[in-house]
mmCIF file with all atom_site columns, C-alpha atoms in Angstrom:
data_model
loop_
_atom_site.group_PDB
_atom_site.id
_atom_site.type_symbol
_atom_site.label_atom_id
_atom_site.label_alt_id
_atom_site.label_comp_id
_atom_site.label_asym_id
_atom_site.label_entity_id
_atom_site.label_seq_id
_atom_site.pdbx_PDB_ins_code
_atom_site.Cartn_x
_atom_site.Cartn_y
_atom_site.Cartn_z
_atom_site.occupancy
_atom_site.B_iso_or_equiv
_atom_site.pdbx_formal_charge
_atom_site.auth_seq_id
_atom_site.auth_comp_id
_atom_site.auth_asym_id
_atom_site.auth_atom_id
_atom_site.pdbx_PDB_model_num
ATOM 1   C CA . UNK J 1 1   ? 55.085 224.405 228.900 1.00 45.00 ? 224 UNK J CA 1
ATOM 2   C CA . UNK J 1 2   ? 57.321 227.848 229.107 1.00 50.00 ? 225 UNK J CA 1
ATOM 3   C CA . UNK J 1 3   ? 60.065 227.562 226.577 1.00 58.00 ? 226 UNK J CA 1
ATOM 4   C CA . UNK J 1 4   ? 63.465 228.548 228.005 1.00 65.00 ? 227 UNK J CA 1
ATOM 5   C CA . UNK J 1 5   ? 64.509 231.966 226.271 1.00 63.00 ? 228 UNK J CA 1
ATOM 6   C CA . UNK J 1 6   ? 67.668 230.663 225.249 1.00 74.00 ? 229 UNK J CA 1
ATOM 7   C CA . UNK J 1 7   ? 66.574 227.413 223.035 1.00 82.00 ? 230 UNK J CA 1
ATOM 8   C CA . UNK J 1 8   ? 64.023 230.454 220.964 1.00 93.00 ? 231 UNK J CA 1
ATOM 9   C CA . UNK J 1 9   ? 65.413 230.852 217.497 1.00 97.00 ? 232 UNK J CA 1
ATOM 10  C CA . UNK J 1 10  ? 64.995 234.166 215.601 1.00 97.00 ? 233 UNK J CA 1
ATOM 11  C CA . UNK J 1 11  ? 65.692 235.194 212.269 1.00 97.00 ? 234 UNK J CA 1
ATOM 12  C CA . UNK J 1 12  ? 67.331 238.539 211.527 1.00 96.00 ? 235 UNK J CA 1
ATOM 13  C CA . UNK J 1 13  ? 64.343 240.403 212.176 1.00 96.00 ? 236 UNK J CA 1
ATOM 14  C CA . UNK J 1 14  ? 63.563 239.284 214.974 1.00 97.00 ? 237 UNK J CA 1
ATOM 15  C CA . UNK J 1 15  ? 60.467 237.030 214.523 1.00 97.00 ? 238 UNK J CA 1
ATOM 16  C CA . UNK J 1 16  ? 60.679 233.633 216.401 1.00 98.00 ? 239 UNK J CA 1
ATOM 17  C CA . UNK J 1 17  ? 61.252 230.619 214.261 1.00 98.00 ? 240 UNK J CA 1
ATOM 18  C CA . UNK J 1 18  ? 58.020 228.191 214.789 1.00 98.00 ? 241 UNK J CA 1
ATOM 19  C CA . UNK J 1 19  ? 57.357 225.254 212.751 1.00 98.00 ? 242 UNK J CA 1
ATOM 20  C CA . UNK J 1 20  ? 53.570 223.825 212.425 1.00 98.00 ? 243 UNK J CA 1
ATOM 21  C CA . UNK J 1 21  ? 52.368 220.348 210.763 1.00 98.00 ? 244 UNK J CA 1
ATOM 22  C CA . UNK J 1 22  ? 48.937 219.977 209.327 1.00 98.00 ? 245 UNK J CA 1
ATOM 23  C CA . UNK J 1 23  ? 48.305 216.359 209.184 1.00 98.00 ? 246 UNK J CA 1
ATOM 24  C CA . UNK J 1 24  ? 45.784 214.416 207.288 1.00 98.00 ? 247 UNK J CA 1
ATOM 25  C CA . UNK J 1 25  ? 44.751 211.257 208.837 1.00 98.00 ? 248 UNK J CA 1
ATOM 26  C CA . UNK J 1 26  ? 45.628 209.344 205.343 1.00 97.00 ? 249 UNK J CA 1
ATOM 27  C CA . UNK J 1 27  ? 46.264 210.056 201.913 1.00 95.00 ? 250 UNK J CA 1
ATOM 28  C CA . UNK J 1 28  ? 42.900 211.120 201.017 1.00 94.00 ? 251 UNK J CA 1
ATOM 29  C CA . UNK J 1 29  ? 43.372 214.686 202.417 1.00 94.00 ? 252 UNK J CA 1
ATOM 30  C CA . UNK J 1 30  ? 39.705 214.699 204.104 1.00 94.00 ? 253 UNK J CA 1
ATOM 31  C CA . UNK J 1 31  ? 40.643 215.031 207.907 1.00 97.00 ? 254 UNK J CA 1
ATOM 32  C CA . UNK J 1 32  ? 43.464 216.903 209.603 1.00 98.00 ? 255 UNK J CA 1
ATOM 33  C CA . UNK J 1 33  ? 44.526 216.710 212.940 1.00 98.00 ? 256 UNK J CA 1
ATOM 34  C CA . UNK J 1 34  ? 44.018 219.397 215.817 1.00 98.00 ? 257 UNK J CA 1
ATOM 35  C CA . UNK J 1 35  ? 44.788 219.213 219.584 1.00 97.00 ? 258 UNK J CA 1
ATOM 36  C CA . UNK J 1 36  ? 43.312 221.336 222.357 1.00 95.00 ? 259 UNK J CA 1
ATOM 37  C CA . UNK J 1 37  ? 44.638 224.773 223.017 1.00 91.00 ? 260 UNK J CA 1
ATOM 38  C CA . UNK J 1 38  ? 46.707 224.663 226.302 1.00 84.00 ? 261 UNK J CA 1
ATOM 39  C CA . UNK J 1 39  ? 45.863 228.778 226.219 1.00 81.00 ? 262 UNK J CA 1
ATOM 40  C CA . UNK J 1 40  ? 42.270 228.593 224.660 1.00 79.00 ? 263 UNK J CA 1
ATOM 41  C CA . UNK J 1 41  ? 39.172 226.636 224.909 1.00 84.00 ? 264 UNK J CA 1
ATOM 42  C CA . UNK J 1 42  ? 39.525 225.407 221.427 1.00 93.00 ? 265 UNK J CA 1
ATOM 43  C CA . UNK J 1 43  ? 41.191 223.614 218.506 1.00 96.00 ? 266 UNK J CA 1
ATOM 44  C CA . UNK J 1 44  ? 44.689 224.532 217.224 1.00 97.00 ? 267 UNK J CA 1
ATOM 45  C CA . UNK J 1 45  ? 47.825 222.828 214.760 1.00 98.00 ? 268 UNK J CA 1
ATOM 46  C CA . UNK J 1 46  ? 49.894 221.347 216.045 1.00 98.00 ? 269 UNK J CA 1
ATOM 47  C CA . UNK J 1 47  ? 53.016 223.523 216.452 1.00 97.00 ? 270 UNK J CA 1
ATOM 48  C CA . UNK J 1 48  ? 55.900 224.873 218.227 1.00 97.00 ? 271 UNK J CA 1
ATOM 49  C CA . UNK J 1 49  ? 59.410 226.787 218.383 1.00 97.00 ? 272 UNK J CA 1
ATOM 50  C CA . UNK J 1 50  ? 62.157 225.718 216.266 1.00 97.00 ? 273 UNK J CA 1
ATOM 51  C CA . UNK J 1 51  ? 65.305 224.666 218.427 1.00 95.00 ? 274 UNK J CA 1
ATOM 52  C CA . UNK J 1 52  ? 68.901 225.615 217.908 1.00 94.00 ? 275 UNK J CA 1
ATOM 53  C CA . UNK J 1 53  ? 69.930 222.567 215.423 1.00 94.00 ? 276 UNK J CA 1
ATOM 54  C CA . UNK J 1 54  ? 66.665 221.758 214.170 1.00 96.00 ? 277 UNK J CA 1
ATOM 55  C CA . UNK J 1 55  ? 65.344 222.547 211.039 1.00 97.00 ? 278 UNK J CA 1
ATOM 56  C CA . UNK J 1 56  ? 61.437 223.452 210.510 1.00 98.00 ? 279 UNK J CA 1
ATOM 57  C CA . UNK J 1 57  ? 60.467 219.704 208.784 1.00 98.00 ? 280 UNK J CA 1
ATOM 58  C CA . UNK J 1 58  ? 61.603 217.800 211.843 1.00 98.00 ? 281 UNK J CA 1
ATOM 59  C CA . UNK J 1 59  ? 60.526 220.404 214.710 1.00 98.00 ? 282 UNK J CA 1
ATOM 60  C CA . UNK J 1 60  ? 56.922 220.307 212.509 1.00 98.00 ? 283 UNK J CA 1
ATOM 61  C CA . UNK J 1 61  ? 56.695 216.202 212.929 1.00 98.00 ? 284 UNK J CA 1
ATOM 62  C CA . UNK J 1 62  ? 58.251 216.714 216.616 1.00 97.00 ? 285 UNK J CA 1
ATOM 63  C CA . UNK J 1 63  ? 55.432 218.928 217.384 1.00 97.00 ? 286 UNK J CA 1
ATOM 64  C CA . UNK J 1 64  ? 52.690 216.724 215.671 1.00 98.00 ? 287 UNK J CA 1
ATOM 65  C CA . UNK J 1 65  ? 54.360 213.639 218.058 1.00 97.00 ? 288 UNK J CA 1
ATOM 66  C CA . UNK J 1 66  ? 54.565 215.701 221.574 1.00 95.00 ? 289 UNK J CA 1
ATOM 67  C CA . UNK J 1 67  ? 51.444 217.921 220.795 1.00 95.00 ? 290 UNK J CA 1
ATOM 68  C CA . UNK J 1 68  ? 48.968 215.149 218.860 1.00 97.00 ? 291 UNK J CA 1
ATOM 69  C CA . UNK J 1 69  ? 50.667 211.741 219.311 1.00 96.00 ? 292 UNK J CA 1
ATOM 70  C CA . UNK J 1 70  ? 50.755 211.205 215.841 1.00 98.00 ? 293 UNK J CA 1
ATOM 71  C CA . UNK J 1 71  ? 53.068 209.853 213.869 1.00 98.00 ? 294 UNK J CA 1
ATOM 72  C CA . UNK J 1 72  ? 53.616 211.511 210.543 1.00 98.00 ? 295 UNK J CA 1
ATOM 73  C CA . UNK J 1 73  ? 55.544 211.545 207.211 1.00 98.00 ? 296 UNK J CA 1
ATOM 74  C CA . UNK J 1 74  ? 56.128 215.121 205.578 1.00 98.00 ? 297 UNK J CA 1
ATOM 75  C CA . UNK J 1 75  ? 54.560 215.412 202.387 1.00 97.00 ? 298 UNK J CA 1
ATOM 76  C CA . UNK J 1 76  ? 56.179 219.011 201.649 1.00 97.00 ? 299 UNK J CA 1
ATOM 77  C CA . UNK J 1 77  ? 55.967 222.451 202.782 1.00 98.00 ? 300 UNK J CA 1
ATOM 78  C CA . UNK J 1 78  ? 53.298 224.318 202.418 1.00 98.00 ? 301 UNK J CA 1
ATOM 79  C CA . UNK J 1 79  ? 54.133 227.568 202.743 1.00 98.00 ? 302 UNK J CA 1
ATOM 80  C CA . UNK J 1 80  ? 55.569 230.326 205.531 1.00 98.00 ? 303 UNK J CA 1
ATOM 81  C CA . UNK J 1 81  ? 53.310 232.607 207.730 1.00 98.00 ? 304 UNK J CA 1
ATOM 82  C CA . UNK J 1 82  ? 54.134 235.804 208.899 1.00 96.00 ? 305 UNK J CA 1
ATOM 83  C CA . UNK J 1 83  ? 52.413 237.241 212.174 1.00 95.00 ? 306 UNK J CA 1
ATOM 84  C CA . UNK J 1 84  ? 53.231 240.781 212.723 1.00 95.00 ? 307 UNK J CA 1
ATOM 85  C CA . UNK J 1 85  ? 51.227 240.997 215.695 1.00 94.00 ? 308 UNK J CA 1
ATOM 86  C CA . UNK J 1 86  ? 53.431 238.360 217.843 1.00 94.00 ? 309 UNK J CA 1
ATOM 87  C CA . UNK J 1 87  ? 56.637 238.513 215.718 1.00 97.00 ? 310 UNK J CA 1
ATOM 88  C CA . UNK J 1 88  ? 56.981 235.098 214.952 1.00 97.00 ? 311 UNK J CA 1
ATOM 89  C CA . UNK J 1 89  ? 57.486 233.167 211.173 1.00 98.00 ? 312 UNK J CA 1
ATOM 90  C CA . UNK J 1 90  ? 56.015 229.749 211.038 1.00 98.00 ? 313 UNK J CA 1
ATOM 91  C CA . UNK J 1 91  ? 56.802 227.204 207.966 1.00 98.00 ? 314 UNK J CA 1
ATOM 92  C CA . UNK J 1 92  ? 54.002 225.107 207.845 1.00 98.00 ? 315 UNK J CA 1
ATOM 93  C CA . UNK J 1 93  ? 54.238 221.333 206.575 1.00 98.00 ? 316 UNK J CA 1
ATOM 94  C CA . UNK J 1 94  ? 51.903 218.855 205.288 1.00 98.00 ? 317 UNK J CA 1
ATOM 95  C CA . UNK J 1 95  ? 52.267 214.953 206.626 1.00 98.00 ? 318 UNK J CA 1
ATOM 96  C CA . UNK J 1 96  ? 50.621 212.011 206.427 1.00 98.00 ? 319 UNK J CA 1
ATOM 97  C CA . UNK J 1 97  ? 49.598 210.210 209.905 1.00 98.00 ? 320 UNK J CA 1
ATOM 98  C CA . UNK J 1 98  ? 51.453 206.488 209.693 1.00 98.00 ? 321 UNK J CA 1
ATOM 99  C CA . UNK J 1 99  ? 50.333 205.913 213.367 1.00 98.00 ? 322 UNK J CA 1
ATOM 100 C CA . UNK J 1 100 ? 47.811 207.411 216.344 1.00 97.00 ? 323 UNK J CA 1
ATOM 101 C CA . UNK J 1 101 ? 49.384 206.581 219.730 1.00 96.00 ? 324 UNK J CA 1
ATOM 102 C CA . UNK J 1 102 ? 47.267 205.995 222.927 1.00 94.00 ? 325 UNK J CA 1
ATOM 103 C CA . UNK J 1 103 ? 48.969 208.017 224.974 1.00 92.00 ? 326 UNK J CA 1
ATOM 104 C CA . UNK J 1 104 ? 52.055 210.705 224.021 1.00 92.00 ? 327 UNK J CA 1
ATOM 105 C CA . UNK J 1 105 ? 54.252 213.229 226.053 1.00 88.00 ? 328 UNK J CA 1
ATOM 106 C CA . UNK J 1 106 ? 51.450 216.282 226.238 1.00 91.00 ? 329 UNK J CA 1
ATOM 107 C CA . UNK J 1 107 ? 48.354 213.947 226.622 1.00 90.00 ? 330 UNK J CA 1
ATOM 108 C CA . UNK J 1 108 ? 50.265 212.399 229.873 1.00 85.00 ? 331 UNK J CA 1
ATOM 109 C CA . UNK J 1 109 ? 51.473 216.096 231.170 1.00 82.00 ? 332 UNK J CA 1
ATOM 110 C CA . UNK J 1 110 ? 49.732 218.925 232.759 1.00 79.00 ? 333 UNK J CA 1
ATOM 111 C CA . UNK J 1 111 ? 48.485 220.096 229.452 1.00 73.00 ? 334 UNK J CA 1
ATOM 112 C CA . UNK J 1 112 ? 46.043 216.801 228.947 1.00 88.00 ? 335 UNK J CA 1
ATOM 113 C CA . UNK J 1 113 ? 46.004 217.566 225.180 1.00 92.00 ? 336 UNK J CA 1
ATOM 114 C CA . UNK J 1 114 ? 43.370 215.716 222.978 1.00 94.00 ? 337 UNK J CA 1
ATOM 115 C CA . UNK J 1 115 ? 43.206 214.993 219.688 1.00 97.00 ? 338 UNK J CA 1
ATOM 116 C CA . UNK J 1 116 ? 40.702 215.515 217.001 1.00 97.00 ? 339 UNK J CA 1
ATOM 117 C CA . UNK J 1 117 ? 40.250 214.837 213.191 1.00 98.00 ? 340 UNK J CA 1
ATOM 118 C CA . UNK J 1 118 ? 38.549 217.247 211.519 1.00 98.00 ? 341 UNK J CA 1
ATOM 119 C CA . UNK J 1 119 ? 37.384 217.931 207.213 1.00 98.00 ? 342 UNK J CA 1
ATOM 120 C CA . UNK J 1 120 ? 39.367 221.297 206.377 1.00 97.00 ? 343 UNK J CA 1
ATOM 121 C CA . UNK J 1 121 ? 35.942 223.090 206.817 1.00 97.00 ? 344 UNK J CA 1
ATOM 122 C CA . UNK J 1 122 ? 35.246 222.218 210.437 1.00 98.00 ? 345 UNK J CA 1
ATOM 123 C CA . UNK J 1 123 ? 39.109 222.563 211.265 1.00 98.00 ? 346 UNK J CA 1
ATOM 124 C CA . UNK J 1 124 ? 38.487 226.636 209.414 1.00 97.00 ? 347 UNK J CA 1
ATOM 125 C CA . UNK J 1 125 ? 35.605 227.281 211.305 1.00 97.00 ? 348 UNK J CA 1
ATOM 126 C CA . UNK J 1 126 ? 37.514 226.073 214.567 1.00 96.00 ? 349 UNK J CA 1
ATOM 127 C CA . UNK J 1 127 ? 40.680 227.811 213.773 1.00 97.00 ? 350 UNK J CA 1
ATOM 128 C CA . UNK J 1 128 ? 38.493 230.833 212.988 1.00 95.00 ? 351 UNK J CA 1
ATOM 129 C CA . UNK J 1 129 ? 37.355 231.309 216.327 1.00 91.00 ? 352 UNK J CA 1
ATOM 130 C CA . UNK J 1 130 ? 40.894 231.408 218.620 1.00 90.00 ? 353 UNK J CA 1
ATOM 131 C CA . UNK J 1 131 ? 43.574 231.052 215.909 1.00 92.00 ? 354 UNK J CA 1
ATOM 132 C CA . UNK J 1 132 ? 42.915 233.394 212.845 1.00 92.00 ? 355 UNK J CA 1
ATOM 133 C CA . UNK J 1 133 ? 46.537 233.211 211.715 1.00 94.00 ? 356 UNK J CA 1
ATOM 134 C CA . UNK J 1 134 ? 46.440 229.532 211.382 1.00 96.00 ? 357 UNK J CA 1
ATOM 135 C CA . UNK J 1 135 ? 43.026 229.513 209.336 1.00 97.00 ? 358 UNK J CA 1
ATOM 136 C CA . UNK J 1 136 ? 44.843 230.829 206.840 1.00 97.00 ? 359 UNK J CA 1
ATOM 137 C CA . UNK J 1 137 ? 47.132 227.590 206.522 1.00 97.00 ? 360 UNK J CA 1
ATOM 138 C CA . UNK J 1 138 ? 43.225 225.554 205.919 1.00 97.00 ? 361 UNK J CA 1
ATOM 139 C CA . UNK J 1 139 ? 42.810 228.122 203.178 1.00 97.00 ? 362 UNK J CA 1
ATOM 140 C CA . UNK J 1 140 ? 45.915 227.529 201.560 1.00 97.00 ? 363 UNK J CA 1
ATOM 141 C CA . UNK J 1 141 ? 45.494 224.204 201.548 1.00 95.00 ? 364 UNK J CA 1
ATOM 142 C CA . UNK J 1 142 ? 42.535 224.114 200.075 1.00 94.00 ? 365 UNK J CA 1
ATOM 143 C CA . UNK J 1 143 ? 43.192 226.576 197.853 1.00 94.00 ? 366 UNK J CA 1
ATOM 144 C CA . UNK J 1 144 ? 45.555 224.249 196.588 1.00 87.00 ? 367 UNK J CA 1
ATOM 145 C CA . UNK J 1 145 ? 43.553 221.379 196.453 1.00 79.00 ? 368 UNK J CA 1
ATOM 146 C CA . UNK J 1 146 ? 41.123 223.612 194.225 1.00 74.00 ? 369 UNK J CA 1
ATOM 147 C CA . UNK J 1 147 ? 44.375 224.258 192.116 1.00 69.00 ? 370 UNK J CA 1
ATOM 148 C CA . UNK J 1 148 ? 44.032 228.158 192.776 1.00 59.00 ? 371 UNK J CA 1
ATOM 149 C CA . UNK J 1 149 ? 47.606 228.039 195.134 1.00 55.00 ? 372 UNK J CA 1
ATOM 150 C CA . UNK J 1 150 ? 48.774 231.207 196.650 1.00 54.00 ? 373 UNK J CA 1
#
């Protein structure tokens, strides 16, 4: 779906304002949840553009709802990611799934998003192969979880 140019939010230099969720199936931390690429053949996090009068927590659980059909509870941020190359700044949050829905807005549309629950090491490996930038929230997270944070 094309955002309109007019609900992007940028900061003052510029970048768009995206907000991402990496959410783990339960409170065990050993699957997190990726949907299809609606540009790739792949896996990606869930994720989107901030909109004017949101802040980054609830467009991150928006995102996981219209992109994965999850419903999730933030756990925290875990950190910000710059990308140079496309200009945008995306604060990523951590969530807990509290409930998988059958169906959900981008499943039903055009897009025919899926779902998947991966360990952090498959969801690196696919991340690695269309989405560099967001591999690096999989290593921070389990850099973190190896109590080495960045």
């Amino acid at each position: 779906m094309a955002k309109d140019p007019n609900s992007m939010v940028f900061d003052e230099n510029g970048y768009r304002l995206r907000a991402s969720c990496l959410c783990f199936r339960d409170s065990t931390e050993q699957e997190v949840a990726l949907v299809t690429s609606r540009h790739h053949h792949g896996w990606v996090v869930p994720g989107g553009g901030i909109e004017h009068g949101e802040d980054a927590e609830h467009c991150a659980i928006r995102e996981l709802h219209e992109e994965a059909g999850v419903i999730g509870s933030s756990t925290g941020l875990l950190k910000v990611f710059d990308n140079d190359a496309k200009k945008t700044k995306t604060t990523v949050f951590t969530a807990v799934a509290t409930k998988e829905l059958d169906t959900w807005p981008e499943a039903e549309s055009s897009l025919a998003r899926r779902r998947g629950w991966f360990t952090l090491q498959e969801a690196h490996k696919h991340l690695s192969q269309i989405k560099p930038v967001q591999k690096l929230y999989i290593e921070e997270m389990l850099s973190r979880s190896s109590g080495h944070a960045t």
